[in-house]
PDB file of C-alpha atoms in Angstrom:
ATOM      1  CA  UNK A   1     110.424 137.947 114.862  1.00  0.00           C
ATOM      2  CA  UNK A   2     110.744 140.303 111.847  1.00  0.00           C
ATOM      3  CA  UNK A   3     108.487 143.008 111.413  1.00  0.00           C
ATOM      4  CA  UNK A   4     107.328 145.096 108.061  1.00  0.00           C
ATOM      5  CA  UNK A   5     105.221 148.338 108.819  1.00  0.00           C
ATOM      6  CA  UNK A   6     104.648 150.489 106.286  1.00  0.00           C
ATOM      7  CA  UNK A   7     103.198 153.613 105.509  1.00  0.00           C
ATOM      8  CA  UNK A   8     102.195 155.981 102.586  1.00  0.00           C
ATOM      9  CA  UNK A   9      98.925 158.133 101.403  1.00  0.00           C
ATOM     10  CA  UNK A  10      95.904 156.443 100.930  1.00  0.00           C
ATOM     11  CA  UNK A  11      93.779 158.347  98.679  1.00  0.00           C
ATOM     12  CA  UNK A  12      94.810 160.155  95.404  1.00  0.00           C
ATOM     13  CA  UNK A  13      93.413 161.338  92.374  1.00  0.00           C
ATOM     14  CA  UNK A  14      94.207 160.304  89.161  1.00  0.00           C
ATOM     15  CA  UNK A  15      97.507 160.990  87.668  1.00  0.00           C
ATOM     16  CA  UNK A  16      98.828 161.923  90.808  1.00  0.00           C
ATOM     17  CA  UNK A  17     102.200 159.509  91.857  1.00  0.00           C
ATOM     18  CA  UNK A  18     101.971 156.429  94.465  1.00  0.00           C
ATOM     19  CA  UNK A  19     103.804 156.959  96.901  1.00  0.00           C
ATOM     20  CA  UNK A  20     104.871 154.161  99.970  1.00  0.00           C
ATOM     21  CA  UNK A  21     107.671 153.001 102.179  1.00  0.00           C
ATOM     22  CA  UNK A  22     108.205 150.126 104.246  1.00  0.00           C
ATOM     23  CA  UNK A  23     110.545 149.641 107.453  1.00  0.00           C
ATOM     24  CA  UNK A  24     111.895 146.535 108.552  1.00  0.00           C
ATOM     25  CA  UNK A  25     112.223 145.731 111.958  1.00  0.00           C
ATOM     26  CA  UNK A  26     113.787 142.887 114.163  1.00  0.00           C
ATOM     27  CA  UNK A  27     115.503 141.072 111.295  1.00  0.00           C
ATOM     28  CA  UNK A  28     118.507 141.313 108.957  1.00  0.00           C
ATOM     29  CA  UNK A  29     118.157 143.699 106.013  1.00  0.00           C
ATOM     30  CA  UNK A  30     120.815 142.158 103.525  1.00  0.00           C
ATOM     31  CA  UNK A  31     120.339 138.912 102.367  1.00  0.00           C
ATOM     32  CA  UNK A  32     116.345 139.026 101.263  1.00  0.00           C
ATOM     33  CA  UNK A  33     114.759 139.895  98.204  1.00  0.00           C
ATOM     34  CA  UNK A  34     112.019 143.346  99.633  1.00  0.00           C
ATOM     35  CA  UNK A  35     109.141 142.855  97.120  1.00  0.00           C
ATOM     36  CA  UNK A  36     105.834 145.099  96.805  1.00  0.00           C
ATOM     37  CA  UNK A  37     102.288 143.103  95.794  1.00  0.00           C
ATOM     38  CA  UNK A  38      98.875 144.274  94.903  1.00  0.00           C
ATOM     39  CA  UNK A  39      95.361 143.229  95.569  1.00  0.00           C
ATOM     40  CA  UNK A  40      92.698 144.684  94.120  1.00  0.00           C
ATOM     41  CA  UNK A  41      89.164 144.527  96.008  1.00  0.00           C
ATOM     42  CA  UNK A  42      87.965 140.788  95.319  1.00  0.00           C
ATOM     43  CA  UNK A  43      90.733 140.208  93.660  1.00  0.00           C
ATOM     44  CA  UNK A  44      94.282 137.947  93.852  1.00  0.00           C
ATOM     45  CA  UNK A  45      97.300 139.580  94.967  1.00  0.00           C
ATOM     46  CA  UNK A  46      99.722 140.769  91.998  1.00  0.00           C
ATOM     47  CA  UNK A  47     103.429 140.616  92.428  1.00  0.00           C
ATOM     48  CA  UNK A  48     104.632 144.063  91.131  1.00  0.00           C
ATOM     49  CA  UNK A  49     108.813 144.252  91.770  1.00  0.00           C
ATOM     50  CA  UNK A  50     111.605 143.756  93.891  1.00  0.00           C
ATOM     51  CA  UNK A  51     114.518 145.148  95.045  1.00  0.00           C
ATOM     52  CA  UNK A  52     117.641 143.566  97.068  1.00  0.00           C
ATOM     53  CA  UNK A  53     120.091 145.900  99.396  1.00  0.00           C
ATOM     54  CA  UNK A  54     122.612 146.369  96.556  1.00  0.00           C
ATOM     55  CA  UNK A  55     119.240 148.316  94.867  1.00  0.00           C
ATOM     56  CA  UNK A  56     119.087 145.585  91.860  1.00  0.00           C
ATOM     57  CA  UNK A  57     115.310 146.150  90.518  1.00  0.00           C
ATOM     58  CA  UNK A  58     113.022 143.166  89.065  1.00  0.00           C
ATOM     59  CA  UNK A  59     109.808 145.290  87.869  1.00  0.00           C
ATOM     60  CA  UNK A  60     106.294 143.752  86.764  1.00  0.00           C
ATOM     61  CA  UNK A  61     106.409 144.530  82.896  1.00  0.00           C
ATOM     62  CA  UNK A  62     102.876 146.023  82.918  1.00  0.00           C
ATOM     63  CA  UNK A  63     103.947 148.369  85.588  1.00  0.00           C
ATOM     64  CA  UNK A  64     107.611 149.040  84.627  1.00  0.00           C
ATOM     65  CA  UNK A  65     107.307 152.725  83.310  1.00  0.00           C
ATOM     66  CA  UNK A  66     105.430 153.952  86.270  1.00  0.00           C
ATOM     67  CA  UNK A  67     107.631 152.255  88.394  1.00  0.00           C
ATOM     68  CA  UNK A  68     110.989 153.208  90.459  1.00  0.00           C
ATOM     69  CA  UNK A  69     111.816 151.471  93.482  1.00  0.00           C
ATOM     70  CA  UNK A  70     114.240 152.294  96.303  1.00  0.00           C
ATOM     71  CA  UNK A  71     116.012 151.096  99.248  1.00  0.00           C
ATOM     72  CA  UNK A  72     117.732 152.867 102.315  1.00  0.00           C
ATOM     73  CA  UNK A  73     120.117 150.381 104.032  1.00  0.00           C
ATOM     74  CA  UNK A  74     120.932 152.412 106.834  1.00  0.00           C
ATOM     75  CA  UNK A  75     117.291 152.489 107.750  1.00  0.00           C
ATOM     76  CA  UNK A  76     116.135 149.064 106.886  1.00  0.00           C
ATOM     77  CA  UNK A  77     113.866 150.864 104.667  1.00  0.00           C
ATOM     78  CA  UNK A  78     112.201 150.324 100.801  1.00  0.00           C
ATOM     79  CA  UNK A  79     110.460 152.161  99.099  1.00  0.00           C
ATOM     80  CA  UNK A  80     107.815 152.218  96.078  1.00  0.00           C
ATOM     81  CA  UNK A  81     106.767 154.756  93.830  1.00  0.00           C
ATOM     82  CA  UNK A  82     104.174 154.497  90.957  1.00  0.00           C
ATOM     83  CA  UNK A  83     103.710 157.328  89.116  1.00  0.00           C
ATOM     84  CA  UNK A  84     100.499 158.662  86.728  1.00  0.00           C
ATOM     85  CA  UNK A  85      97.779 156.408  88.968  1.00  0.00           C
ATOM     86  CA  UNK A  86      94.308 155.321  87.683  1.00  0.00           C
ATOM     87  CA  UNK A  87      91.736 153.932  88.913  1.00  0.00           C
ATOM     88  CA  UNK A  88      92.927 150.501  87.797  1.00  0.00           C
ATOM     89  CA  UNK A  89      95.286 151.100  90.625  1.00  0.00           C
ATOM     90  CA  UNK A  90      93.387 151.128  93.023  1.00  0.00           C
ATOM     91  CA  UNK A  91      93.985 147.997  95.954  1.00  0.00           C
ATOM     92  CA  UNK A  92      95.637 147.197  99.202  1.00  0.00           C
ATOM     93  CA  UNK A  93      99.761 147.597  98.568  1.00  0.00           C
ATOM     94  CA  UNK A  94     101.923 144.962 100.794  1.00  0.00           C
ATOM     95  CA  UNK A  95     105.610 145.301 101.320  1.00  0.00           C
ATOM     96  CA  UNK A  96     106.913 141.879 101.589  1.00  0.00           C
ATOM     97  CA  UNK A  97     110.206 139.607 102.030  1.00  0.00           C
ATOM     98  CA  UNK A  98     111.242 137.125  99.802  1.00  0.00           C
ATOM     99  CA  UNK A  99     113.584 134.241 100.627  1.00  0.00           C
ATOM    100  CA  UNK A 100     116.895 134.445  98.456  1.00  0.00           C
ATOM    101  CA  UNK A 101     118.548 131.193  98.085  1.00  0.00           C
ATOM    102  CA  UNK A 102     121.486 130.723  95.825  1.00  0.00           C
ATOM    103  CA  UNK A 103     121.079 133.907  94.579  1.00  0.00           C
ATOM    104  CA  UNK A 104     117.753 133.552  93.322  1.00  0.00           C
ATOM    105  CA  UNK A 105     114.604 134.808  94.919  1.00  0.00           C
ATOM    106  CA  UNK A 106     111.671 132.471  96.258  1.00  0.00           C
ATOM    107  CA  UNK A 107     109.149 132.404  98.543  1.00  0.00           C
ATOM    108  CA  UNK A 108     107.322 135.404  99.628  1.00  0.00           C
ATOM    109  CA  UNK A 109     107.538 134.785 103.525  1.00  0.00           C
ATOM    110  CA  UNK A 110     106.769 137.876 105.731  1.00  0.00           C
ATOM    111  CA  UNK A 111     104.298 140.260 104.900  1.00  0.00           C
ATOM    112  CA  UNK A 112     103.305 144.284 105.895  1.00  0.00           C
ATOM    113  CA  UNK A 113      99.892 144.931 107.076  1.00  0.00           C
ATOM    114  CA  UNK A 114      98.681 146.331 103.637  1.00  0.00           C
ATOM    115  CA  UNK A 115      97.782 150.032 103.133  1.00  0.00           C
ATOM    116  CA  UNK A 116      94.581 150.801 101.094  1.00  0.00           C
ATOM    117  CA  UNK A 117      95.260 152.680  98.482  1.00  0.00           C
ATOM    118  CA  UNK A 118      91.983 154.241  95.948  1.00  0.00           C
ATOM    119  CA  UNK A 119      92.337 156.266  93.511  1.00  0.00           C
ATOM    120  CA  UNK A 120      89.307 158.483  92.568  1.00  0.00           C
ATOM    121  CA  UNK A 121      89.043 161.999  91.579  1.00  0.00           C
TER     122      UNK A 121
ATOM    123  CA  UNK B   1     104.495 135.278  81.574  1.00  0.00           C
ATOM    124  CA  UNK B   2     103.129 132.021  83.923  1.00  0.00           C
ATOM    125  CA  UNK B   3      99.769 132.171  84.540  1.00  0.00           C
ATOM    126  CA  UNK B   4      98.251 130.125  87.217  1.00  0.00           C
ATOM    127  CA  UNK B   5      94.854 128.794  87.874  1.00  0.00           C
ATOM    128  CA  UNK B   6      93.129 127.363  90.597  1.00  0.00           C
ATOM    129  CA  UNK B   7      90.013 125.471  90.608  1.00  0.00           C
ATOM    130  CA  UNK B   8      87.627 125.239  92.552  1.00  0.00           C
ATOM    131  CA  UNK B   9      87.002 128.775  93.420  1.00  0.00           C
ATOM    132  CA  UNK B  10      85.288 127.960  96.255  1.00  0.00           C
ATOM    133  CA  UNK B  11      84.094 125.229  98.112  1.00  0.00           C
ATOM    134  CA  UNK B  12      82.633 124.207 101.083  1.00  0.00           C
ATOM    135  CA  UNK B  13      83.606 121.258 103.291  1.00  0.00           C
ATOM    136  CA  UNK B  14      82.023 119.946 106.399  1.00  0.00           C
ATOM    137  CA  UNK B  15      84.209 120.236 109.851  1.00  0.00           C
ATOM    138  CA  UNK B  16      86.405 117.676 110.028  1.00  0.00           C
ATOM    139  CA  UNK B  17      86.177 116.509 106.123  1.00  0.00           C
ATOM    140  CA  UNK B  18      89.115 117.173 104.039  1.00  0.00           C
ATOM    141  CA  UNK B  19      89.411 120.140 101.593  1.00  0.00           C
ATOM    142  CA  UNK B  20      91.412 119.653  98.879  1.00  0.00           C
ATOM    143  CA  UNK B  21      92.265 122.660  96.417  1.00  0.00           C
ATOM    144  CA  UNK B  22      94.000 122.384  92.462  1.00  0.00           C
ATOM    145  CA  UNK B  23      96.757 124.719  91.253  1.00  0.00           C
ATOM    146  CA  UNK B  24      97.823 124.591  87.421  1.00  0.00           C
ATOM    147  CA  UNK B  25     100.610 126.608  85.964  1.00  0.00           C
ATOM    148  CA  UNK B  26     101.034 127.022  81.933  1.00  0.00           C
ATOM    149  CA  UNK B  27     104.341 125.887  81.990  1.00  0.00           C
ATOM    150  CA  UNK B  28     106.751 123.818  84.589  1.00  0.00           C
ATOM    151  CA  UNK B  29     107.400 125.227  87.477  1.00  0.00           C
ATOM    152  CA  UNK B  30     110.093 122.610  88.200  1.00  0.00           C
ATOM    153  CA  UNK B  31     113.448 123.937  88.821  1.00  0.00           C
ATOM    154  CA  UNK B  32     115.904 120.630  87.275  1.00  0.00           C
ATOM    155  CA  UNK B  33     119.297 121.415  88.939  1.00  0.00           C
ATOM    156  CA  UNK B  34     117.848 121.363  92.515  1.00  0.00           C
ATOM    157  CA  UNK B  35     114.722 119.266  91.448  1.00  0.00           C
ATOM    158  CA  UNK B  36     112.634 121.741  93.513  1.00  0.00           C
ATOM    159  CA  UNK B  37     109.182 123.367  92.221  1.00  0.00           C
ATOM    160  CA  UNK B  38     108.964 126.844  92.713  1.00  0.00           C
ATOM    161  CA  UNK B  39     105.770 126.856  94.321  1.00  0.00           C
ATOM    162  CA  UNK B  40     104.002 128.275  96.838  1.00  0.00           C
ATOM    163  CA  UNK B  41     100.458 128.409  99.255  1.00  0.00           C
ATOM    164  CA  UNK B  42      99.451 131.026 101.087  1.00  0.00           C
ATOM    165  CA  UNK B  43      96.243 131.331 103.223  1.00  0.00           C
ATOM    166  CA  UNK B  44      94.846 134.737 103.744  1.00  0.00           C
ATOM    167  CA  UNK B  45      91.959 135.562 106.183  1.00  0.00           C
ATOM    168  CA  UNK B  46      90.114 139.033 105.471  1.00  0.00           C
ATOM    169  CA  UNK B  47      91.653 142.006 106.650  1.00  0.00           C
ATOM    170  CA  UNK B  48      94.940 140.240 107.008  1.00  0.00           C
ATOM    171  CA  UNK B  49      97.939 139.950 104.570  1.00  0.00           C
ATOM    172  CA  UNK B  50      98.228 136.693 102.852  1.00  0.00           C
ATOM    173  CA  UNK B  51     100.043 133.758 105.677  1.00  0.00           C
ATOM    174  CA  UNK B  52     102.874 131.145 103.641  1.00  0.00           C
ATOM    175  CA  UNK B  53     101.455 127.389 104.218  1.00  0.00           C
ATOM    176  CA  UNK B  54     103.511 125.866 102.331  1.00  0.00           C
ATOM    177  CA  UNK B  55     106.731 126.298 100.133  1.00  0.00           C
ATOM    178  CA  UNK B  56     108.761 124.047  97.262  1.00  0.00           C
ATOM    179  CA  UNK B  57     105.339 122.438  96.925  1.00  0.00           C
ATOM    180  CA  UNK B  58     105.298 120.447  99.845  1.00  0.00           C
ATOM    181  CA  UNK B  59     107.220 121.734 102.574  1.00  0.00           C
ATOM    182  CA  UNK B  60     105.450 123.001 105.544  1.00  0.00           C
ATOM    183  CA  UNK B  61     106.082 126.548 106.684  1.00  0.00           C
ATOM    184  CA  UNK B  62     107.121 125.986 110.649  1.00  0.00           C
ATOM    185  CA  UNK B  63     104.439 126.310 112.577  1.00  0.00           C
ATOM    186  CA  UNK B  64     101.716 125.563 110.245  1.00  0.00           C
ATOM    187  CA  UNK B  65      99.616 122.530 111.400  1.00  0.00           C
ATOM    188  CA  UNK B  66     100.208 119.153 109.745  1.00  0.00           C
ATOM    189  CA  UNK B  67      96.772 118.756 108.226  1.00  0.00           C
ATOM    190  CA  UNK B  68      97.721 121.305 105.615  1.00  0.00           C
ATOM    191  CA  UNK B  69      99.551 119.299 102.909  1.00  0.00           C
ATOM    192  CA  UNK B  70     101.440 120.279  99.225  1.00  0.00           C
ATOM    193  CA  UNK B  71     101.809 118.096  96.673  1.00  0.00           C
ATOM    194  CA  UNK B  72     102.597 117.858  92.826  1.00  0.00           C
ATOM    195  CA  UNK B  73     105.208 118.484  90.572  1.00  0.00           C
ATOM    196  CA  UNK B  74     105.785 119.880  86.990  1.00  0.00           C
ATOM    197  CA  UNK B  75     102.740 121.660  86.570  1.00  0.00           C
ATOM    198  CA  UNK B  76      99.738 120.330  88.707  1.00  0.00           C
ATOM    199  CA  UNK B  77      99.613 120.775  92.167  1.00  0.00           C
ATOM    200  CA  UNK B  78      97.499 120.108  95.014  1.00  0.00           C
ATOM    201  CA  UNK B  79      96.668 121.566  98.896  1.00  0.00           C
ATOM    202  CA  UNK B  80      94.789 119.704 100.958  1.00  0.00           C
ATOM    203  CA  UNK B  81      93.659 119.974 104.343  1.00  0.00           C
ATOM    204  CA  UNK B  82      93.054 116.487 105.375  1.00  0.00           C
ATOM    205  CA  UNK B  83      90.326 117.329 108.392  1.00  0.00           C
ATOM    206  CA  UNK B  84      88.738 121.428 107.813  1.00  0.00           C
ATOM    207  CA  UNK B  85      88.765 123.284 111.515  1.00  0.00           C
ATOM    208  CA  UNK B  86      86.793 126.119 111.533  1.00  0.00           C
ATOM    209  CA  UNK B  87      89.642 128.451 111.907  1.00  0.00           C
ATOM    210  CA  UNK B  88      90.575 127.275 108.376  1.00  0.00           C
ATOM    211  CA  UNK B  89      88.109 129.092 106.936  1.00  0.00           C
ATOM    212  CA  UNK B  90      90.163 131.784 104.043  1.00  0.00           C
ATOM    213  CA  UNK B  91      91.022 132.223 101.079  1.00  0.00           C
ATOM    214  CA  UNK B  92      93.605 130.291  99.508  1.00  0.00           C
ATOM    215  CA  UNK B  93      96.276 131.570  97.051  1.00  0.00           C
ATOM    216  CA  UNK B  94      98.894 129.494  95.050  1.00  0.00           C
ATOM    217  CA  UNK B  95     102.164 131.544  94.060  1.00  0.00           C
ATOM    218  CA  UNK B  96     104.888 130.563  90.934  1.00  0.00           C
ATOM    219  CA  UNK B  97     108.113 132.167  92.108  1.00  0.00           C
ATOM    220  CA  UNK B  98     109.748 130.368  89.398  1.00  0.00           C
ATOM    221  CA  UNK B  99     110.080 133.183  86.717  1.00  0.00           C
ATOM    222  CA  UNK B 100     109.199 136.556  87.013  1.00  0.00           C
ATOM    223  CA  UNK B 101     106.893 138.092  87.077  1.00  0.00           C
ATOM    224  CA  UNK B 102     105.867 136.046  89.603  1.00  0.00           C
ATOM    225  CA  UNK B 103     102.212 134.948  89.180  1.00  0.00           C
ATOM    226  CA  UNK B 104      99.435 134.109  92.010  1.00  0.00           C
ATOM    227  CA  UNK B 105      96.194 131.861  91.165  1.00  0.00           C
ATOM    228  CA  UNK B 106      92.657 133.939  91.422  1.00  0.00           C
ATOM    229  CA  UNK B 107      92.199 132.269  94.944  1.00  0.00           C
ATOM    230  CA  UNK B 108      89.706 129.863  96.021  1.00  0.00           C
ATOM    231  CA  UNK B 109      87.618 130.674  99.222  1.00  0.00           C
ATOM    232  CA  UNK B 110      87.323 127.504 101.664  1.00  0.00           C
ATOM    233  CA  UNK B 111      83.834 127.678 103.721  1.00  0.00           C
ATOM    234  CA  UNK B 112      81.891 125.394 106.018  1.00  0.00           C
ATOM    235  CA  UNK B 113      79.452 123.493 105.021  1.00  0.00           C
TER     236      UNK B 113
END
């Protein structure tokens, strides 16, 4: 059964850059779309980008200036960084894998445990 | 951008009655040269990450009892749990994973009455 943990810091202060990774374990690495989402407190989750193995990036267009992702195949690794962070930033980050069928992304179907992250100076 | 919205955003069913939850997206989520809607469910319980119910609309995700059901095409869709257990108490999400950026619905939170 495939695993995501993933791990990054929790608190920062404003301006200061987003920084999280997430591992995959127990399942194939190529073939999947490795997505990040958002949830602010109270809130619904918010698909923010994607990467596949190859490193082609799909980026939220709200987000895409802050935003680099990266992927390390050799570890079964992705990663997420999102620089100049507000407060508006502020929710629990999931790593996640998406189904690719025919090329194209779908479904969302494994999930990481979330990491907090708050922004506050 | 798709947005989607769910109504109600909560309700609250007596044990055993069935629950039934809307999704609308603002434009069709139906993909024509596989005739499948790009559509998901997800159920999330707090302090957990959200759980896939149900994909393409209507297909179940293994494992996920039978009295969780998709339905709907085009642009209105439907989950319904035909007979609410109390370990079905959550949040509910819908997902468009037709274009990006790939929208969820505001949730609706499923209680006991």
């Amino acid at each position: 059964q495939v695993r995501l943990q993933q791990w990054g810091a929790g608190l920062l202060k404003p301006s200061e850059t987003l920084s999280l990774t997430c591992a995959v374990y127990d399942g194939a690495f190529s073939g999947y779309f490795w997505s990040w989402v958002r949830q602010p407190p109270g809130k619904g989750p918010e698909w923010i980008g994607e990467i596949n193995p190859r490193g082609d990036t799909n980026y939220h267009p709200s987000l895409k200036s802050r935003l680099t992702m990266s992927v390390d195949t050799s570890r079964s690794q992705f990663s997420l960084q999102l620089t100049s962070v507000t407060a508006a930033d502020t929710a629990i980050y999931y790593c996640a894998r998406r189904m690719m069928i025919a090329g194209r992304p779908t479904r969302i179907d494994r999930w990481g445990q979330g990491t907090l992250v708050t922004v506050s100076s | 951008d798709i947005v989607v919205t769910q109504s109600p955003n909560s309700l609250a069913v007596s044990l055993g009655e069935r629950a039934t939850i809307n999704c609308k997206s603002s434009q069709s989520v139906l993909f024509t040269p596989n005739n499948k809607n790009y559509l998901g469910w997800y159920q999330q319980k707090p302090g957990q990450p959200p759980k896939l119910l149900i994909y393409w609309a209507s297909t179940r995700e293994s494992g996920v009892p039978d009295r969780f059901s998709g339905s709907g095409s085009g642009t209105d869709f439907t989950l319904t749990i035909s007979s609410l257990q109390a370990e079905d108490v959550a949040v509910y999400f819908c997902q468009q994973y037709y274009a990006s950026p790939y929208s969820f619905g505001q949730g609706t939170k499923v209680e006991i009455k």
